[in-house]
């Protein structure tokens, strides 16, 4: 009787170990989707440049929002003119003051 109890405990512990290992190695589908969506660190908005004054650029988006940024935010080195469309990259959770970079479309 004691041998049966020991064998049962050993087999149960092996089964438990296998279940735990399987849970840690396989990722659910919802986790992989959320990781892909969170991998994008930036929110992008397109603006059409309406005016350039000194090193300040003024632009409007299609939904009517305005933006003003300086030339230090332009990292691509492209020459931006009036009526050009630019893509502004903002920190994902900080659209108000989180402008990271601007590049010409």
Short mmCIF file of C-alpha atoms in Angstrom, two decimals:
data_model
loop_
_atom_site.label_atom_id
_atom_site.label_comp_id
_atom_site.label_asym_id
_atom_site.label_seq_id
_atom_site.Cartn_x
_atom_site.Cartn_y
_atom_site.Cartn_z
CA UNK A 1 0.00 0.00 0.00
CA UNK A 2 2.83 2.40 0.84
CA UNK A 3 4.45 1.73 -2.57
CA UNK A 4 1.23 2.70 -4.35
CA UNK A 5 0.98 5.98 -2.44
CA UNK A 6 4.61 6.85 -3.26
CA UNK A 7 4.12 6.00 -6.95
CA UNK A 8 0.92 8.08 -7.02
CA UNK A 9 2.71 11.09 -5.47
CA UNK A 10 5.64 10.82 -7.90
CA UNK A 11 3.35 10.56 -10.93
CA UNK A 12 1.19 13.45 -9.69
CA UNK A 13 4.23 15.68 -9.19
CA UNK A 14 5.50 14.83 -12.71
CA UNK A 15 2.09 15.67 -14.16
CA UNK A 16 1.98 18.97 -12.26
CA UNK A 17 5.48 19.86 -13.48
CA UNK A 18 4.50 19.13 -17.09
CA UNK A 19 1.37 21.27 -16.82
CA UNK A 20 3.34 24.19 -15.36
CA UNK A 21 6.02 23.96 -18.06
CA UNK A 22 3.39 23.87 -20.81
CA UNK A 23 1.64 26.97 -19.41
CA UNK A 24 4.86 28.96 -19.39
CA UNK A 25 5.96 28.02 -22.91
CA UNK A 26 2.74 28.66 -24.85
CA UNK A 27 1.41 32.21 -25.16
CA UNK A 28 -2.28 32.87 -25.66
CA UNK A 29 -3.32 34.61 -28.88
CA UNK A 30 -4.56 37.72 -27.07
CA UNK A 31 -1.15 38.30 -25.48
CA UNK A 32 0.64 38.24 -28.82
CA UNK A 33 -1.84 40.72 -30.31
CA UNK A 34 -1.54 43.13 -27.41
CA UNK A 35 2.28 42.97 -27.55
CA UNK A 36 2.23 43.86 -31.26
CA UNK A 37 -0.11 46.78 -30.67
CA UNK A 38 1.94 48.10 -27.77
CA UNK A 39 5.20 47.79 -29.71
CA UNK A 40 4.32 50.95 -31.62
CA UNK A 41 5.74 53.63 -29.36
CA UNK A 42 4.34 56.58 -31.27
CA UNK A 43 1.06 58.03 -32.45
CA UNK A 44 1.32 59.67 -35.87
CA UNK A 45 -0.70 62.58 -37.25
CA UNK A 46 -0.39 64.14 -40.72
CA UNK A 47 -0.35 67.92 -41.06
CA UNK A 48 -0.22 70.20 -44.10
CA UNK A 49 2.22 73.07 -43.60
CA UNK A 50 0.39 76.40 -43.95
CA UNK A 51 3.05 78.92 -42.92
CA UNK A 52 6.76 79.07 -42.12
CA UNK A 53 8.03 81.94 -40.01
CA UNK A 54 11.70 81.81 -39.05
CA UNK A 55 12.34 78.39 -37.61
CA UNK A 56 8.65 77.86 -36.70
CA UNK A 57 6.39 75.72 -38.85
CA UNK A 58 2.59 76.02 -38.73
CA UNK A 59 0.30 73.27 -39.94
CA UNK A 60 -3.29 71.98 -40.05
CA UNK A 61 -4.57 68.42 -40.06
CA UNK A 62 -7.62 67.14 -41.93
CA UNK A 63 -9.70 67.15 -38.74
CA UNK A 64 -8.95 70.85 -38.19
CA UNK A 65 -6.33 70.67 -35.44
CA UNK A 66 -3.36 73.01 -35.62
CA UNK A 67 0.28 72.48 -34.77
CA UNK A 68 3.32 74.69 -34.35
CA UNK A 69 6.77 73.13 -34.15
CA UNK A 70 10.34 74.28 -34.57
CA UNK A 71 12.99 73.11 -36.98
CA UNK A 72 14.76 71.16 -34.21
CA UNK A 73 11.95 68.56 -34.40
CA UNK A 74 12.72 67.82 -38.08
CA UNK A 75 15.12 64.91 -37.91
CA UNK A 76 15.07 63.74 -41.51
CA UNK A 77 16.94 66.72 -42.93
CA UNK A 78 14.32 67.22 -45.67
CA UNK A 79 13.58 70.77 -46.79
CA UNK A 80 9.96 71.40 -45.83
CA UNK A 81 8.02 74.02 -47.79
CA UNK A 82 4.54 75.53 -47.47
CA UNK A 83 1.83 73.07 -48.66
CA UNK A 84 4.02 70.03 -47.89
CA UNK A 85 2.48 67.22 -45.86
CA UNK A 86 4.47 66.10 -42.82
CA UNK A 87 4.06 63.23 -40.38
CA UNK A 88 4.38 64.19 -36.73
CA UNK A 89 5.32 61.49 -34.24
CA UNK A 90 3.98 61.92 -30.71
CA UNK A 91 4.56 59.88 -27.58
CA UNK A 92 1.75 57.34 -27.42
CA UNK A 93 0.12 58.70 -24.25
CA UNK A 94 1.17 62.35 -24.49
CA UNK A 95 -0.22 64.03 -27.61
CA UNK A 96 -0.24 67.51 -26.07
CA UNK A 97 3.46 68.03 -25.46
CA UNK A 98 5.00 64.77 -26.57
CA UNK A 99 6.18 65.70 -30.08
CA UNK A 100 9.15 63.46 -30.80
CA UNK A 101 10.00 64.06 -34.45
CA UNK A 102 8.67 65.37 -37.75
CA UNK A 103 9.38 63.99 -41.20
CA UNK A 104 8.24 64.89 -44.69
CA UNK A 105 5.70 62.52 -46.22
#
